[in-house]
CSV table of C-alpha atoms in Angstrom, one decimal:
chain,number,residue,atom,x,y,z
A,1231,MET,CA,49.7,-198.3,-63.2
A,1232,LYS,CA,46.6,-195.9,-62.3
A,1233,PHE,CA,47.0,-194.3,-58.8
A,1234,LEU,CA,44.3,-194.3,-56.2
A,1235,ALA,CA,44.0,-190.5,-54.9
A,1236,LEU,CA,43.0,-191.3,-51.8
A,1237,SER,CA,42.7,-188.2,-49.6
A,1238,VAL,CA,41.6,-188.8,-46.3
A,1239,ALA,CA,38.1,-187.0,-47.9
A,1240,ALA,CA,37.9,-188.8,-50.4
A,1241,LEU,CA,38.3,-191.8,-49.0
A,1242,ILE,CA,35.3,-190.8,-46.4
A,1243,SER,CA,32.8,-190.2,-49.5
A,1244,SER,CA,33.3,-193.0,-51.5
A,1245,ALA,CA,31.2,-195.8,-51.8
A,1246,THR,CA,32.0,-197.3,-54.1
A,1247,ALA,CA,35.8,-197.0,-54.2
A,1248,PHE,CA,38.2,-200.5,-55.7
A,1249,ALA,CA,34.9,-200.9,-57.5
A,1250,PRO,CA,35.2,-203.7,-59.9
A,1251,THR,CA,36.1,-202.7,-63.6
A,1252,PHE,CA,36.0,-204.9,-66.7
A,1253,ARG,CA,39.5,-204.8,-68.3
A,1254,GLY,CA,37.8,-207.7,-71.1
A,1255,SER,CA,38.3,-211.2,-71.8
A,1256,PRO,CA,41.3,-212.8,-71.5
A,1257,ALA,CA,41.6,-216.3,-73.3
A,1258,SER,CA,41.5,-218.8,-70.9
A,1259,THR,CA,41.5,-222.4,-71.0
A,1260,THR,CA,40.6,-223.5,-67.7
A,1261,ALA,CA,36.5,-223.9,-66.8
A,1262,SER,CA,35.4,-221.2,-64.6
A,1263,THR,CA,31.9,-220.2,-63.7
A,1264,THR,CA,31.8,-216.7,-64.1
A,1265,SER,CA,31.5,-215.0,-68.1
A,1266,LEU,CA,33.5,-211.6,-67.5
A,1267,ALA,CA,36.9,-213.3,-65.6
A,1268,ALA,CA,38.0,-209.4,-66.3
A,1269,ARG,CA,37.9,-208.3,-63.1
A,1270,LYS,CA,41.0,-205.1,-61.4
A,1271,PRO,CA,43.2,-207.7,-59.8
A,1272,PHE,CA,42.9,-205.9,-55.9
A,1273,ILE,CA,46.4,-207.6,-54.1
A,1274,SER,CA,46.9,-206.9,-51.1
A,1275,GLY,CA,48.8,-207.4,-47.7
A,1276,ASN,CA,48.2,-208.3,-44.1
A,1277,TRP,CA,50.3,-206.8,-42.0
A,1278,LYS,CA,49.4,-208.9,-38.9
A,1279,LEU,CA,51.0,-208.4,-35.5
A,1280,ASN,CA,54.2,-206.9,-36.9
A,1281,PRO,CA,56.3,-204.9,-37.2
A,1282,GLN,CA,57.0,-204.1,-33.7
A,1283,THR,CA,57.8,-200.5,-34.0
A,1284,LYS,CA,56.2,-197.1,-36.2
A,1285,SER,CA,59.6,-196.7,-37.0
A,1286,GLU,CA,59.3,-199.5,-38.5
A,1287,ALA,CA,55.9,-200.0,-40.1
A,1288,VAL,CA,56.6,-197.1,-42.0
A,1289,ASP,CA,60.3,-197.5,-43.5
A,1290,LEU,CA,57.8,-200.8,-45.4
A,1291,ALA,CA,55.0,-198.4,-45.8
A,1292,SER,CA,57.2,-196.7,-48.1
A,1293,ASN,CA,59.1,-199.1,-49.7
A,1294,ILE,CA,56.4,-201.2,-50.6
A,1295,ALA,CA,54.8,-197.7,-52.3
A,1296,ALA,CA,58.0,-197.3,-53.8
A,1297,ALA,CA,57.1,-200.8,-56.4
A,1298,ILE,CA,54.4,-199.4,-57.5
A,1299,THR,CA,55.3,-198.0,-60.6
A,1300,SER,CA,53.6,-197.1,-64.1
A,1301,ASP,CA,54.7,-199.7,-65.5
A,1302,SER,CA,53.1,-202.3,-62.5
A,1303,PRO,CA,50.1,-203.9,-63.5
A,1304,ASP,CA,46.5,-201.5,-63.7
A,1305,ALA,CA,46.0,-202.9,-60.5
A,1306,ASP,CA,44.0,-202.1,-57.1
A,1307,VAL,CA,46.5,-202.0,-53.9
A,1308,ALA,CA,46.2,-201.9,-50.5
A,1309,LEU,CA,47.1,-203.2,-47.3
A,1310,PHE,CA,45.7,-204.3,-43.9
A,1311,VAL,CA,47.9,-202.9,-40.7
A,1312,PRO,CA,47.7,-202.6,-37.0
A,1313,TYR,CA,46.1,-199.6,-35.7
A,1314,VAL,CA,49.1,-197.7,-34.0
A,1315,PHE,CA,50.3,-198.2,-37.9
A,1316,ILE,CA,47.1,-196.8,-39.4
A,1317,GLU,CA,47.9,-192.7,-39.4
A,1318,ALA,CA,51.6,-193.5,-40.0
A,1319,ALA,CA,51.0,-196.0,-42.9
A,1320,GLN,CA,48.8,-193.8,-44.7
A,1321,GLU,CA,50.8,-190.8,-44.5
A,1322,ALA,CA,54.2,-193.0,-46.2
A,1323,THR,CA,52.2,-194.2,-48.9
A,1324,GLY,CA,51.2,-191.0,-50.1
A,1325,GLY,CA,47.6,-192.2,-51.4
A,1326,LYS,CA,49.5,-195.1,-54.0
A,1327,LEU,CA,47.5,-197.2,-52.1
A,1328,ALA,CA,45.0,-197.2,-49.7
A,1329,ILE,CA,45.6,-198.0,-45.6
A,1330,GLY,CA,43.0,-201.0,-43.8
A,1331,ALA,CA,42.3,-202.0,-40.8
A,1332,GLU,CA,42.5,-205.6,-39.6
A,1333,GLY,CA,39.1,-205.9,-38.0
A,1334,VAL,CA,36.3,-204.2,-36.6
A,1335,CYS,CA,34.2,-203.9,-33.7
A,1336,PRO,CA,30.4,-204.2,-34.6
A,1337,GLN,CA,29.0,-200.9,-31.9
A,1338,ILE,CA,29.7,-197.8,-32.4
A,1339,GLN,CA,30.0,-197.3,-28.6
A,1340,GLY,CA,29.6,-198.7,-25.4
A,1341,ALA,CA,31.1,-200.4,-22.7
A,1342,PHE,CA,33.7,-202.4,-25.5
A,1343,THR,CA,37.6,-202.0,-23.6
A,1344,GLY,CA,40.1,-202.2,-26.6
A,1345,ALA,CA,37.3,-202.7,-29.5
A,1346,VAL,CA,38.0,-199.7,-32.5
A,1347,SER,CA,34.6,-198.6,-34.1
A,1348,ALA,CA,34.2,-198.1,-38.1
A,1349,SER,CA,33.4,-194.6,-37.6
A,1350,MET,CA,36.4,-194.0,-36.0
A,1351,LEU,CA,38.8,-196.1,-38.5
A,1352,GLN,CA,35.8,-193.8,-40.9
A,1353,SER,CA,37.7,-190.3,-39.0
A,1354,ILE,CA,41.4,-191.0,-40.1
A,1355,GLY,CA,40.0,-192.4,-43.7
A,1356,VAL,CA,40.2,-196.2,-43.7
A,1357,GLN,CA,37.4,-196.6,-46.0
A,1358,TRP,CA,38.7,-201.1,-45.8
A,1359,ALA,CA,38.8,-203.2,-42.7
A,1360,LEU,CA,39.5,-207.4,-43.0
A,1361,ALA,CA,36.7,-209.5,-41.7
A,1362,GLY,CA,36.4,-213.2,-40.8
A,1363,HIS,CA,40.2,-213.4,-40.9
A,1364,SER,CA,41.0,-216.9,-39.8
A,1365,GLU,CA,43.0,-216.5,-37.1
A,1366,ARG,CA,40.1,-214.2,-35.7
A,1367,ARG,CA,37.6,-217.0,-36.1
A,1368,VAL,CA,39.7,-219.9,-34.6
A,1369,VAL,CA,42.1,-218.0,-31.8
A,1370,PHE,CA,39.7,-215.2,-30.9
A,1371,GLY,CA,36.4,-217.0,-31.7
A,1372,GLU,CA,34.7,-214.8,-33.5
A,1373,THR,CA,31.6,-216.5,-35.1
A,1374,ASP,CA,30.2,-216.4,-38.7
A,1375,GLU,CA,27.6,-213.9,-36.0
A,1376,TYR,CA,30.2,-211.1,-35.0
A,1377,ILE,CA,31.8,-211.1,-38.3
A,1378,ASN,CA,28.3,-211.1,-40.0
A,1379,GLY,CA,28.0,-207.8,-37.6
A,1380,GLN,CA,31.4,-205.7,-38.7
A,1381,CYS,CA,30.2,-206.8,-42.4
A,1382,LEU,CA,27.2,-204.6,-42.4
A,1383,LYS,CA,28.1,-202.2,-40.3
A,1384,LEU,CA,31.4,-201.2,-42.3
A,1385,ILE,CA,28.5,-201.3,-45.3
A,1386,GLU,CA,26.0,-199.8,-43.5
A,1387,LEU,CA,29.3,-196.6,-42.8
A,1388,GLY,CA,29.8,-196.5,-46.4
A,1389,MET,CA,33.0,-198.6,-46.1
A,1390,SER,CA,34.0,-201.8,-47.8
A,1391,VAL,CA,35.1,-205.3,-46.5
A,1392,MET,CA,37.2,-207.4,-46.8
A,1393,LEU,CA,35.4,-210.8,-46.0
A,1394,CYS,CA,37.6,-213.7,-45.3
A,1395,ILE,CA,36.7,-217.6,-45.9
A,1396,GLY,CA,38.3,-221.0,-45.7
A,1397,GLU,CA,38.3,-224.3,-45.0
A,1398,SER,CA,40.7,-225.9,-42.3
A,1399,GLU,CA,43.0,-228.6,-43.3
A,1400,SER,CA,40.9,-231.9,-42.1
A,1401,GLU,CA,37.7,-229.8,-43.9
A,1402,TYR,CA,39.7,-230.2,-46.7
A,1403,GLU,CA,40.8,-233.7,-46.4
A,1404,GLN,CA,36.7,-234.4,-45.9
A,1405,ASP,CA,36.2,-232.4,-49.5
A,1406,LEU,CA,34.7,-230.3,-47.7
A,1407,ALA,CA,36.1,-227.3,-48.5
A,1408,GLY,CA,32.9,-225.9,-50.8
A,1409,PRO,CA,30.7,-226.3,-48.1
A,1410,VAL,CA,32.3,-225.0,-45.1
A,1411,CYS,CA,32.8,-221.7,-48.3
A,1412,ALA,CA,29.2,-221.3,-49.2
A,1413,VAL,CA,28.2,-221.6,-45.2
A,1414,GLN,CA,30.9,-219.1,-44.0
A,1415,LEU,CA,29.1,-216.5,-47.5
A,1416,LYS,CA,25.9,-216.8,-47.0
A,1417,LYS,CA,26.5,-216.1,-43.2
A,1418,GLY,CA,28.6,-213.4,-43.1
A,1419,LEU,CA,27.2,-212.1,-46.5
A,1420,ALA,CA,23.7,-211.7,-44.5
A,1421,GLY,CA,21.6,-208.8,-44.8
A,1422,ILE,CA,24.3,-207.0,-47.3
A,1423,GLN,CA,22.3,-205.8,-51.1
A,1424,LYS,CA,22.2,-206.5,-53.6
A,1425,GLU,CA,23.3,-203.2,-54.0
A,1426,ASP,CA,26.1,-203.4,-51.7
A,1427,LEU,CA,28.6,-205.8,-53.0
A,1428,SER,CA,30.0,-203.6,-55.0
A,1429,ARG,CA,32.3,-202.3,-51.8
A,1430,VAL,CA,32.7,-205.9,-51.0
A,1431,ALA,CA,35.8,-208.5,-51.7
A,1432,ILE,CA,36.0,-212.2,-50.9
A,1433,ALA,CA,39.2,-213.3,-49.6
A,1434,TYR,CA,39.2,-217.4,-49.9
A,1435,GLU,CA,42.6,-218.4,-47.2
A,1436,PRO,CA,42.5,-222.4,-46.9
A,1437,VAL,CA,43.3,-222.1,-42.9
A,1438,TRP,CA,45.4,-225.0,-43.8
A,1439,ALA,CA,47.6,-223.0,-45.8
A,1440,ILE,CA,47.8,-219.8,-43.7
A,1441,GLY,CA,51.2,-219.1,-42.2
A,1442,THR,CA,52.5,-223.0,-43.5
A,1443,GLY,CA,54.0,-222.6,-46.7
A,1444,LYS,CA,52.0,-224.6,-47.9
A,1445,VAL,CA,49.8,-223.2,-51.2
A,1446,ALA,CA,46.8,-224.7,-52.6
A,1447,THR,CA,47.3,-225.6,-56.7
A,1448,PRO,CA,46.5,-223.0,-59.1
A,1449,GLU,CA,43.4,-225.3,-60.2
A,1450,ILE,CA,42.7,-226.8,-56.5
A,1451,ALA,CA,41.8,-222.8,-55.5
A,1452,GLN,CA,40.2,-221.9,-58.7
A,1453,SER,CA,37.7,-224.8,-58.3
A,1454,VAL,CA,37.1,-223.3,-54.8
A,1455,HIS,CA,37.0,-219.8,-56.4
A,1456,ALA,CA,34.1,-221.4,-59.1
A,1457,LYS,CA,32.6,-222.2,-56.5
A,1458,CYS,CA,31.9,-219.4,-54.5
A,1459,ARG,CA,31.0,-217.8,-57.1
A,1460,ALA,CA,28.5,-220.0,-57.7
A,1461,VAL,CA,27.1,-219.4,-54.2
A,1462,LEU,CA,28.0,-215.5,-54.9
A,1463,ALA,CA,25.0,-216.6,-58.5
A,1464,GLU,CA,22.7,-217.7,-55.8
A,1465,MET,CA,22.6,-215.3,-53.9
A,1466,TYR,CA,22.7,-212.2,-55.8
A,1467,GLY,CA,22.6,-213.2,-59.5
A,1468,PRO,CA,24.4,-213.6,-62.4
A,1469,GLU,CA,26.1,-211.0,-63.5
A,1470,THR,CA,26.2,-209.0,-59.0
A,1471,ALA,CA,28.9,-212.6,-59.0
A,1472,ASP,CA,30.7,-211.9,-61.5
A,1473,ALA,CA,31.4,-207.8,-60.9
A,1474,THR,CA,32.3,-209.5,-56.9
A,1475,ARG,CA,36.1,-209.7,-56.5
A,1476,ILE,CA,38.0,-213.5,-54.9
A,1477,LEU,CA,41.3,-213.4,-53.9
A,1478,TYR,CA,43.1,-216.2,-52.8
A,1479,GLY,CA,45.6,-216.3,-49.8
A,1480,GLY,CA,47.6,-218.6,-48.2
A,1481,SER,CA,51.2,-218.2,-48.4
A,1482,VAL,CA,51.1,-216.6,-51.5
A,1483,THR,CA,54.7,-215.6,-53.0
A,1484,PRO,CA,56.2,-214.6,-55.9
A,1485,GLU,CA,57.2,-217.7,-56.7
A,1486,SER,CA,53.2,-218.4,-56.4
A,1487,VAL,CA,51.9,-215.3,-57.8
A,1488,ASP,CA,52.1,-215.6,-61.7
A,1489,ASP,CA,50.2,-218.7,-61.3
A,1490,LEU,CA,47.3,-217.7,-59.5
A,1491,MET,CA,46.2,-215.1,-61.0
A,1492,ALA,CA,46.6,-217.0,-64.5
A,1493,MET,CA,43.6,-218.7,-63.1
A,1494,PRO,CA,40.3,-217.1,-64.2
A,1495,ASP,CA,38.6,-216.9,-61.1
A,1496,ILE,CA,41.4,-216.0,-58.9
A,1497,ASP,CA,40.8,-211.7,-59.2
A,1498,GLY,CA,44.1,-211.0,-56.8
A,1499,ALA,CA,45.9,-212.0,-53.7
A,1500,LEU,CA,45.3,-211.6,-49.3
A,1501,VAL,CA,49.8,-211.8,-48.6
A,1502,GLY,CA,50.6,-212.5,-45.1
A,1503,GLY,CA,54.2,-213.0,-44.1
A,1504,ALA,CA,55.5,-211.6,-48.3
A,1505,SER,CA,54.0,-208.4,-47.3
A,1506,LEU,CA,56.3,-207.8,-45.2
A,1507,ASP,CA,59.7,-207.7,-47.1
A,1508,ALA,CA,59.1,-205.2,-49.1
A,1509,ALA,CA,61.2,-206.6,-52.4
A,1510,LYS,CA,58.6,-209.9,-51.9
A,1511,PHE,CA,55.2,-208.0,-51.9
A,1512,GLY,CA,56.6,-205.4,-54.6
A,1513,ARG,CA,56.1,-208.0,-57.5
A,1514,ILE,CA,53.8,-209.5,-55.7
A,1515,ILE,CA,51.5,-206.5,-56.6
A,1516,ASN,CA,53.7,-206.1,-60.0
A,1517,PHE,CA,52.6,-209.5,-60.7
A,1518,GLN,CA,52.9,-211.1,-64.5
A,1519,SER,CA,50.0,-211.6,-66.5
A,1520,LYS,CA,50.6,-215.3,-68.6
C-alpha cells in the first residue's frame, strides 16, 4: 500500500489531500452510471463517542495502523475521532493514515461555547472532517443549512469534507431514498464549486442501517450510489461526478465489505462500530477485491 505522508505541514498545505486517482476499469456485471468506476478506494472509521480514555484511543489507533502493510490495497484510510484524541491518534499512527474530526463549527471565532472551528483543527494538522452525519442531524438537530456552512468553511480553508447523507427507515420503505439523498446532496453542496469537488467525499449511510446490524444489500447500496452520482452529474457534469468518491456507511463488517466494495459505484466505507475493533477494521482496510 502506498502510505500517506501526513506530516502536519503537508496536511495544512495540501489542498487536494486524498484526491481521487484511477486504477483502470474493472470488469463488472452491475449496471453503473459512472464511466470510470475506478476511483481510489477510501476506507474510513468513525469512533463517535468512543473510546473512553486516551490510553484506549492510542492503543486502538496504533493497532489499526499496524494493519496497514505493504500488502494492503492501494486505498486511502482515515479515522474520524473525538477532538480530545486527535493529536494522540496522529502520533500513534505515524502518518500511515489520516486523522479527521467528527464535525466542525461553521464559525471561525466568537461566542460559540463548546464549538471547535475549522481553523483550530487545521492548526493541529487536521485535513478532513465529517459533516451531516445522521446522528448530528437527528440527535443534535443540525439542519441542511448548518451542514452546508460546515462544508463551505472547510473548503474555504483548503480542507476536505466527507458529507454524509441518507434516508430514514420510513423514507426507505416509501421508496424515497433517491429523492431524500438528492435533496441532502444539493443542499449540502450548495455554493461549492466544481473545482473544489476533489476535496469532497460523499458517504451514503441509510439511517436504518446505522448501529442496527442491518446492512443494505450490495445491490441496494449500489442503486442509491448510482442515483447520487447522477445527481452530482446534474450539478457538476459527468466527468466531475465520475471522479467523486461515494462511500457506503451503515453497519459495515468484515463479512460484508468485500461484496460492497465489488460494486462499481461504491468507492469505500464509513465504518462505525467495527472501527472500534482493530482486528475487524483491519480486515475492512484489507478488503479483498472481487
